[in-house]
Coordinates of C-alpha atoms in Angstrom, one line a residue:
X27 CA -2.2 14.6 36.3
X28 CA -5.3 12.3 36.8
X29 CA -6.4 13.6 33.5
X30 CA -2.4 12.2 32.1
X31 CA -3.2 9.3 33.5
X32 CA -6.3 8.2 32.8
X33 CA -5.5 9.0 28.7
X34 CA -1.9 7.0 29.5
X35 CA -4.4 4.0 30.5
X36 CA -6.2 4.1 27.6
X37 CA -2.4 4.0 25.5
X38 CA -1.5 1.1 27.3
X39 CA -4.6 -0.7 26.4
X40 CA -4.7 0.3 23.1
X41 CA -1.3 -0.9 22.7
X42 CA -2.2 -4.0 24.0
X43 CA -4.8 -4.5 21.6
X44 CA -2.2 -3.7 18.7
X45 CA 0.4 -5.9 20.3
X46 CA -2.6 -9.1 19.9
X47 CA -3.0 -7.6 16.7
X48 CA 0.6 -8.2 16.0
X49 CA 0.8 -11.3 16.7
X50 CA -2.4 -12.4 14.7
X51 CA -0.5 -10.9 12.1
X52 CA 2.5 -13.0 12.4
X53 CA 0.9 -16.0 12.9
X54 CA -1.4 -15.6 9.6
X55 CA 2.1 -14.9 7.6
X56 CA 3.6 -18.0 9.4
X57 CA 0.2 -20.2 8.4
X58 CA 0.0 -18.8 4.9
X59 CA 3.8 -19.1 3.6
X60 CA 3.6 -22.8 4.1
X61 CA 0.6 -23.5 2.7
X62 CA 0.6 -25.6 -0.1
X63 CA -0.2 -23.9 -3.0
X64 CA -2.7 -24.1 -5.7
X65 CA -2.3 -25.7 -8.8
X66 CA -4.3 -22.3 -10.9
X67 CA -2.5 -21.0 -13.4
X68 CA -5.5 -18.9 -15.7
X69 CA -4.1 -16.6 -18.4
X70 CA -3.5 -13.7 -16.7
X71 CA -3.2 -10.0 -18.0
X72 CA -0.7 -7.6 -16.1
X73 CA -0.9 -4.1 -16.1
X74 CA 1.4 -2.0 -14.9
X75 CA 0.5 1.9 -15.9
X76 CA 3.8 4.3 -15.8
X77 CA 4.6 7.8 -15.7
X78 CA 7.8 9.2 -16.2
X79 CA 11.2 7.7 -15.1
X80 CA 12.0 7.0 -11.7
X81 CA 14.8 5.4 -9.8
X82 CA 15.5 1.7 -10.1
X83 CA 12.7 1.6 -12.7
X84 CA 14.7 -1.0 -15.0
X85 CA 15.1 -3.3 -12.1
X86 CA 11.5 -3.1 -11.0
X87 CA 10.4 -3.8 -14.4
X88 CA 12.5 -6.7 -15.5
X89 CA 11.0 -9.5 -13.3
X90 CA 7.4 -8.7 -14.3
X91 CA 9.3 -9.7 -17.8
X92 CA 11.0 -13.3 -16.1
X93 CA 7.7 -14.7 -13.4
X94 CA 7.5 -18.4 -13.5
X95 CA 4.2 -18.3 -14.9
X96 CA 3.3 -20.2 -18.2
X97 CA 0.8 -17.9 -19.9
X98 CA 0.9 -14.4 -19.7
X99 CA 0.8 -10.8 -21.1
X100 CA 2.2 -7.6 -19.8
X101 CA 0.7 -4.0 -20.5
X102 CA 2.5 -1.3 -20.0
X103 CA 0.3 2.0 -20.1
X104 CA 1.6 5.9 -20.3
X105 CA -0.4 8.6 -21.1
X106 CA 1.6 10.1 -23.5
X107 CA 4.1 8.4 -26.6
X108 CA 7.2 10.4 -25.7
X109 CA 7.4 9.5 -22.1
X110 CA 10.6 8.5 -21.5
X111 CA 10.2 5.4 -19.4
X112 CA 8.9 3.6 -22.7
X113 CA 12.4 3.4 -24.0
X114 CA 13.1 1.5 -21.2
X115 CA 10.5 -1.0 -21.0
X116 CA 11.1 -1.3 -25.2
X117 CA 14.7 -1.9 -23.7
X118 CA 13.9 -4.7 -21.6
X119 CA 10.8 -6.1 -23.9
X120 CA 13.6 -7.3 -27.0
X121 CA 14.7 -9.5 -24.4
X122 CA 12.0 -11.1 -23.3
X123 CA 10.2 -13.9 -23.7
X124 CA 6.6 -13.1 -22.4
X125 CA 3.9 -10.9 -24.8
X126 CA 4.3 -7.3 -24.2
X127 CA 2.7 -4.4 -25.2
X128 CA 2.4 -0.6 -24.7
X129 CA -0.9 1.4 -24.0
X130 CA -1.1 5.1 -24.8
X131 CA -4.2 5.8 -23.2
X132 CA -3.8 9.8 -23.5
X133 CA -4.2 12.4 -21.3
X134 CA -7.1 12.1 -18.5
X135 CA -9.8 14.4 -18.3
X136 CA -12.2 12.9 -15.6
X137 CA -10.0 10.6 -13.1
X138 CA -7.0 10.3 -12.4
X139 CA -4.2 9.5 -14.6
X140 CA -3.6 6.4 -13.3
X141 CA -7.1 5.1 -13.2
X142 CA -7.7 6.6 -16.8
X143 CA -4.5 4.5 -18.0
X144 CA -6.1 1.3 -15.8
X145 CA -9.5 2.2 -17.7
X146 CA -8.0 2.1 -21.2
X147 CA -6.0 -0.5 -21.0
X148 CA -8.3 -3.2 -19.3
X149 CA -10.1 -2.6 -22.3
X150 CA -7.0 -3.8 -24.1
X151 CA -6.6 -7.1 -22.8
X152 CA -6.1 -10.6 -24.8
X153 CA -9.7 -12.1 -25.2
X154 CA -8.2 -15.3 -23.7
X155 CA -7.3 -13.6 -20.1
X156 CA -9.3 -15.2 -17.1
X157 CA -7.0 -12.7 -14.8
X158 CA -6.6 -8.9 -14.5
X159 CA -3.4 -8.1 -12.5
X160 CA -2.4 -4.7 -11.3
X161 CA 1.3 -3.4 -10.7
X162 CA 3.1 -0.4 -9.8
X163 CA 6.3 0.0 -11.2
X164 CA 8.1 1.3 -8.2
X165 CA 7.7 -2.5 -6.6
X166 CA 9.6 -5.2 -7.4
X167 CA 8.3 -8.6 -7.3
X168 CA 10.0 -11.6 -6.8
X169 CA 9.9 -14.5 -9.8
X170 CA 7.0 -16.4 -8.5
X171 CA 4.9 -13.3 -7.2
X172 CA 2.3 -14.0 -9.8
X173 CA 2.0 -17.2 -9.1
X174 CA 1.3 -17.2 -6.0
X175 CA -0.8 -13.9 -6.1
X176 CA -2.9 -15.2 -8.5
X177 CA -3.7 -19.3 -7.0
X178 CA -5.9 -18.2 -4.4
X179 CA -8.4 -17.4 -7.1
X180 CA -8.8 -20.7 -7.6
X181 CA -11.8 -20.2 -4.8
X182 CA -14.4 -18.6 -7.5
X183 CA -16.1 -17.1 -4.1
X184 CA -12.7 -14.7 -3.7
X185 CA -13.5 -11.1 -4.3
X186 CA -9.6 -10.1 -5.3
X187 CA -6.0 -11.8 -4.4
X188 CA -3.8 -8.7 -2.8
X189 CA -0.6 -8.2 -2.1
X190 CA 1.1 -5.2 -0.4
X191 CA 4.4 -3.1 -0.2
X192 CA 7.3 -3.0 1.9
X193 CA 9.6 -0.1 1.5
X194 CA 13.3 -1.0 1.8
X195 CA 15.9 2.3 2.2
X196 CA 18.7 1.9 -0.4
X197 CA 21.2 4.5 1.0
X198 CA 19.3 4.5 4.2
X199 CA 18.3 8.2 6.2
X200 CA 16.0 9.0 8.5
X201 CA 13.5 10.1 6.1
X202 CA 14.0 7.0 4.3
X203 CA 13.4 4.9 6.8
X204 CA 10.4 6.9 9.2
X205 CA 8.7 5.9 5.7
X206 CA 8.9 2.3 6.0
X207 CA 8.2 2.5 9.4
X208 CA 5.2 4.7 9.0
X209 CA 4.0 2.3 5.6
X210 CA 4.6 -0.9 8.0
X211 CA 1.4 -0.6 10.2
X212 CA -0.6 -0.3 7.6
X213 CA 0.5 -3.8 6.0
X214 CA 0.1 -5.4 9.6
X215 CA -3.9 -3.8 9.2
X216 CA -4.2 -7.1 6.5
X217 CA -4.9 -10.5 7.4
X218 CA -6.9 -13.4 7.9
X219 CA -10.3 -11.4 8.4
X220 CA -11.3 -11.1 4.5
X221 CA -13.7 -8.6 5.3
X222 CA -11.4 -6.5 6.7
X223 CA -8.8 -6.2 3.9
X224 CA -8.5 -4.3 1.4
X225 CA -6.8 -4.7 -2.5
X226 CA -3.8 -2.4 -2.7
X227 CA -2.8 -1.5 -6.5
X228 CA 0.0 -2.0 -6.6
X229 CA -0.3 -5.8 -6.0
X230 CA -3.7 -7.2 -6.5
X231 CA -5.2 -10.1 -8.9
X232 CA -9.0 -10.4 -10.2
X233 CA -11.1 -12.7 -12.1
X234 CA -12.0 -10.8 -15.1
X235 CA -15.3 -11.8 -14.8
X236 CA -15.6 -10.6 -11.5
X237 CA -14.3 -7.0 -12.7
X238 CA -16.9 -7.2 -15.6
X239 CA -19.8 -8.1 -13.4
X240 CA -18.8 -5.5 -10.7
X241 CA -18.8 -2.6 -13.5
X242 CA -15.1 -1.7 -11.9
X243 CA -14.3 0.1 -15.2
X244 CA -17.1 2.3 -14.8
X245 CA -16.8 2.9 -10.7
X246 CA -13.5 4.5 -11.9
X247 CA -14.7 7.0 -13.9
X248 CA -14.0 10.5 -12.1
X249 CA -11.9 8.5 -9.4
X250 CA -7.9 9.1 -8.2
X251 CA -7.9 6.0 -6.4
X252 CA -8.1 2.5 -8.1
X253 CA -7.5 0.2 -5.0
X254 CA -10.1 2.1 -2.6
X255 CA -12.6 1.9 -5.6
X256 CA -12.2 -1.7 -6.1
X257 CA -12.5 -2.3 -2.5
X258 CA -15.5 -0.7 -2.1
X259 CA -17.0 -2.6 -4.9
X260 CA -16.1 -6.0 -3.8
X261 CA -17.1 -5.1 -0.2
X262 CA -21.0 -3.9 -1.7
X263 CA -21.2 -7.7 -3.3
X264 CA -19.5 -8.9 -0.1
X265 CA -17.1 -10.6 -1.8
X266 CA -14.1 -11.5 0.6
X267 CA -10.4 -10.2 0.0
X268 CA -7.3 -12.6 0.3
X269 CA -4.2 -11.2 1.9
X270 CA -1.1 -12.8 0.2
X271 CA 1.7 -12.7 2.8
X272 CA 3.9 -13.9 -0.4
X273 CA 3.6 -11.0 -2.2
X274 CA 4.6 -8.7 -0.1
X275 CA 6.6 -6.6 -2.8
X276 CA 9.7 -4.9 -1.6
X277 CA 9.7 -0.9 -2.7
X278 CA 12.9 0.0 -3.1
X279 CA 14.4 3.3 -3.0
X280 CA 14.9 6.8 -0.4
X281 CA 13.3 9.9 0.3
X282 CA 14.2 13.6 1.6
X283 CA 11.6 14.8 4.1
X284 CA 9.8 16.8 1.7
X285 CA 9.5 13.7 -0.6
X286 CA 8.2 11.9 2.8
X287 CA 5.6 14.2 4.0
X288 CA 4.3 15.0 0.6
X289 CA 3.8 10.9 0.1
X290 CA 2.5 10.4 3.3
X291 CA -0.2 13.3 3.4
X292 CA -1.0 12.3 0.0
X293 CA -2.4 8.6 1.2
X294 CA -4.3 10.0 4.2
X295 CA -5.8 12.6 2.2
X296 CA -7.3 9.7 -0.2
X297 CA -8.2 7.7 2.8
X298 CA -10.1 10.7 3.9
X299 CA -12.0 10.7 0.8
X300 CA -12.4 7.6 -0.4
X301 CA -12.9 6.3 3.2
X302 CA -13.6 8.5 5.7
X303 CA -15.0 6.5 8.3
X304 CA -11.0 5.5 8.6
X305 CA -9.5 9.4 9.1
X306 CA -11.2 10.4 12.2
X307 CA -10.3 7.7 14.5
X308 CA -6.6 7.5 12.9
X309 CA -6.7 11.7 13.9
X310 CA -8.1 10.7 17.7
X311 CA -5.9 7.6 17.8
X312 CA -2.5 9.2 16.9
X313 CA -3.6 12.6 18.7
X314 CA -4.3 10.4 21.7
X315 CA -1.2 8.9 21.6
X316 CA 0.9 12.5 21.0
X317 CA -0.5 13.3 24.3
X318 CA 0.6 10.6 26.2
X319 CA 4.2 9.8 24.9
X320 CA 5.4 13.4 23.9
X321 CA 3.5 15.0 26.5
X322 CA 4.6 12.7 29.1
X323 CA 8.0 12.8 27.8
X324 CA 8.1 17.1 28.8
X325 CA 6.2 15.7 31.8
X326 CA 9.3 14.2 33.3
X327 CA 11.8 16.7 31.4
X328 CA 10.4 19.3 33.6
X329 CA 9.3 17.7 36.8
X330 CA 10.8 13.8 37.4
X331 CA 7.8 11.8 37.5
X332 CA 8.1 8.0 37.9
X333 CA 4.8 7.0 37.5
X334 CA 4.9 9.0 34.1
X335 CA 8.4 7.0 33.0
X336 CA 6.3 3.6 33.9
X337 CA 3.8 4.6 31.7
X338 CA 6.1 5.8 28.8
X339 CA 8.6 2.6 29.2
X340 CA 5.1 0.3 29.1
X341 CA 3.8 2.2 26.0
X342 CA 7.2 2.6 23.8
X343 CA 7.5 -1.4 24.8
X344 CA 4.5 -2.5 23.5
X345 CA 4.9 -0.7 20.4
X346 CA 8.3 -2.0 19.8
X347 CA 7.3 -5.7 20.6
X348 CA 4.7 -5.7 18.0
X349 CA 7.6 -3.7 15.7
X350 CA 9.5 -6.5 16.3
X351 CA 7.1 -9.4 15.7
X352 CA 5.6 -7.9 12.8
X353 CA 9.5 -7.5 11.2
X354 CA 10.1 -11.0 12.0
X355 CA 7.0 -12.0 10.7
X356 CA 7.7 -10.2 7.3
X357 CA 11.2 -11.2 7.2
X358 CA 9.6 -15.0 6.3
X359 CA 8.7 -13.5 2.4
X360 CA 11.2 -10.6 2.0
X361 CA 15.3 -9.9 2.8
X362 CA 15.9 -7.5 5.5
X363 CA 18.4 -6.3 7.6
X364 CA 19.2 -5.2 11.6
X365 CA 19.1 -1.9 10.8
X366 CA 15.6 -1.8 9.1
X367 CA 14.4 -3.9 12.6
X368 CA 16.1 -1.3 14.6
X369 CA 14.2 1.4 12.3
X370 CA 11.1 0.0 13.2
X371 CA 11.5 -0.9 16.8
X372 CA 12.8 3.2 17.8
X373 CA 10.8 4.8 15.2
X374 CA 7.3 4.1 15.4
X375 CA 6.8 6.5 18.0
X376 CA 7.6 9.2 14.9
X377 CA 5.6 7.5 12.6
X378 CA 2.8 7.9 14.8
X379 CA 3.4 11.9 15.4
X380 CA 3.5 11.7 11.1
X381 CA 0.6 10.3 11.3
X382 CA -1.1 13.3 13.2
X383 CA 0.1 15.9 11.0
X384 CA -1.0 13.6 7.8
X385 CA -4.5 13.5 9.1
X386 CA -4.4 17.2 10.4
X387 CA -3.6 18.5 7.1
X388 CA -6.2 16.1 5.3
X389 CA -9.1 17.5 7.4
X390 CA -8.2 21.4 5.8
X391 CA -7.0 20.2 2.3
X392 CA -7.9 17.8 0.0
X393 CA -5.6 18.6 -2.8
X394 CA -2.7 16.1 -4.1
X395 CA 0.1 16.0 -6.6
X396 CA 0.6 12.8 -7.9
X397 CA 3.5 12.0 -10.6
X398 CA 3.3 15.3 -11.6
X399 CA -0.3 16.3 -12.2
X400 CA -2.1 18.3 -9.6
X401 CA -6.0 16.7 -8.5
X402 CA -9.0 18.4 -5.9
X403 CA -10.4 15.6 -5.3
X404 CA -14.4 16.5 -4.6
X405 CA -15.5 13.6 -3.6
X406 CA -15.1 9.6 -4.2
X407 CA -16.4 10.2 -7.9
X408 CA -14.9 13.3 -8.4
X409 CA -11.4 14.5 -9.3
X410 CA -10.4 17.6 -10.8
X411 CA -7.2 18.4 -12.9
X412 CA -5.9 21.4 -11.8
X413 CA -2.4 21.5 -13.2
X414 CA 0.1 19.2 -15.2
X415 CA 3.5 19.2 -15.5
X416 CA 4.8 19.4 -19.2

């Protein structure tokens, strides 16, 4: 039992640290949403590379088509001509009133698909454009999200302008919504510490000349990850990373549990790759903390312990306060509901036990299916196709 205890300590005080953590995060979203903001407006390229249909895809598309912005393109990149989701961007395109275009960059051969498509169609860009965006098409940004991702690049000494996603359950489930809770700690990881964030890709503007003089186009080659590979670059020419609170980008949609392990082993084992100084405290950290709360929990179910409930009430409290306060926070930028705060205030302690079996399987495996194509990925420059789907 001294042994419990002494590892329960260490939960509490961790969670303490995460709970200050929590509400530096809140405070930055507070200080950043009302914060005038600049008058930059650049030509600006978006990219959004595609593959295959998915659901909601029309509505995720359409405001990239409608952003309060004065002058700017869209790509839209698939690797092959008969993909099925161009129909749909063609679709929305004859209604718009913002230059569009669609990139067939082919079939990849050394990187990922994505990155290839990024590679191609950055290549591709209107000779005017002073800014290269990137978008996923599963989020769905609001009217002004370029805007406002985009002005703090008025500061020619920013590194990249990121944004990052929220998922939002559609039909609800538990699966559905242990993801957002399991996605949410990892937005509260971004902040006001530039040197500590990171550009996520599904969300992120950077001066093309930046890009250019960081070679970025080139550090993909043989890569699966764009974001991790732009973040590394920028953090070699220590150039700082601006968190956007305002483009927080909702991701809409649900997932069965097979859909939610497979998406959340999938991250960790990129993070184990492309930075593995991350993986082994998240293993020690959410092994740690499996320990304490599960193992007190059949602690007390066998033998009533009070001591042991203390410590579980203390450490399921502090988790839910900075749940809570890092909800509220987000709530400032994005629509949400009681039930996603009650998700994420009772949840977390799941998440956290996902998180152990993410990082257990990405220290035997480092093989991931992503949108259909199969990928060992060797090492931060080298992928390897195994299969694709037809």
């Amino acid at each position: 039992m001294v042994v419990y205890y002494f590892l329960a300590a260490i939960s509490c005080w961790i969670g303490i640290k995460s709970l200050l953590g929590g509400f530096r995060f809140a405070d930055y979203v507070r200080r950043e949403t009302i914060r005038p903001l600049p008058d930059y407006k650049p030509f600006a390229s978006v990219i959004a590379p595609g593959r295959g249909l998915e659901p909601g895809l029309a509505d995720n598309l359409r405001p990239l088509l409608t952003q309060r912005y004065a002058r700017y393109e869209v790509l839209f990149v698939f690797d092959r001509a008969d993909d099925p989701a161009i129909k749909v961007v063609e679709r929305l395109s004859s209604a718009a009133n913002v230059t569009t275009r669609i990139v067939i960059a082919g079939p990849a051969t050394d990187s990922g698909q994505k990155v290839h498509n990024l590679r191609v169609a950055t290549t591709q860009v209107d000779p005017e454009s002073e800014v290269l965006v990137f978008v996923d098409t599963d989020a769905r940004p609001g009217k002004d999200w370029l805007k406002k991702l985009v002005a703090p690049l008025v500061d020619e000494g920013l590194g990249a302008s990121t944004g990052y996603r929220w998922f939002i359950p559609e039909q609800g489930g538990l699966a559905s919504r242990l993801r957002a809770v399991w996605n949410a700690s990892i937005a509260s990881a971004l902040g006001a510490d530039r040197s500590k964030n990171f550009c996520w890709g599904g969300s992120t503007a950077i001066r093309r000349t930046t890009f250019d003089e960081l070679a970025v186009n080139d550090r993909w080659r043989g890569t699966v990850s764009d974001d991790f590979t732009i973040t590394s670059g920028l953090k070699e020419a220590k150039l700082p990373i601006h968190f956007t609170p305002n483009c927080l980008v909702p991701s809409i949609g649900d997932c069965d549990f097979n859909e939610l392990l497979e998406f959340t082993t999938r991250q960790i084992k990129i993070t184990r790759v492309y930075a593995s100084h991350l993986w082994l405290p998240l293993l020690l950290g959410s092994s740690l903390f499996t320990i304490t709360f599960f193992g007190g929990l059949i602690l007390i179910s066998i033998s009533p312990r009070p001591s042991v409930a203390v410590f579980l009430l203390l450490i399921f409290a502090l988790g839910a306060a900075k749940s809570f306060i890092r909800f509220r926070a987000v709530s400032r930028v994005l629509e949400t509901s009681n039930g996603e705060l009650l998700a994420q205030m009772f949840l977390w302690p799941f998440a956290q036990l996902l998180y152990l079996y993410n990082a257990i399987v990405a220290g035997f495996s480092q093989r991931i299916t992503w949108r259909g194509i199969t990928y060992e990925l060797k090492s931060p420059r080298e992928a390897v196709i195994i299969s694709r789907d037809s």
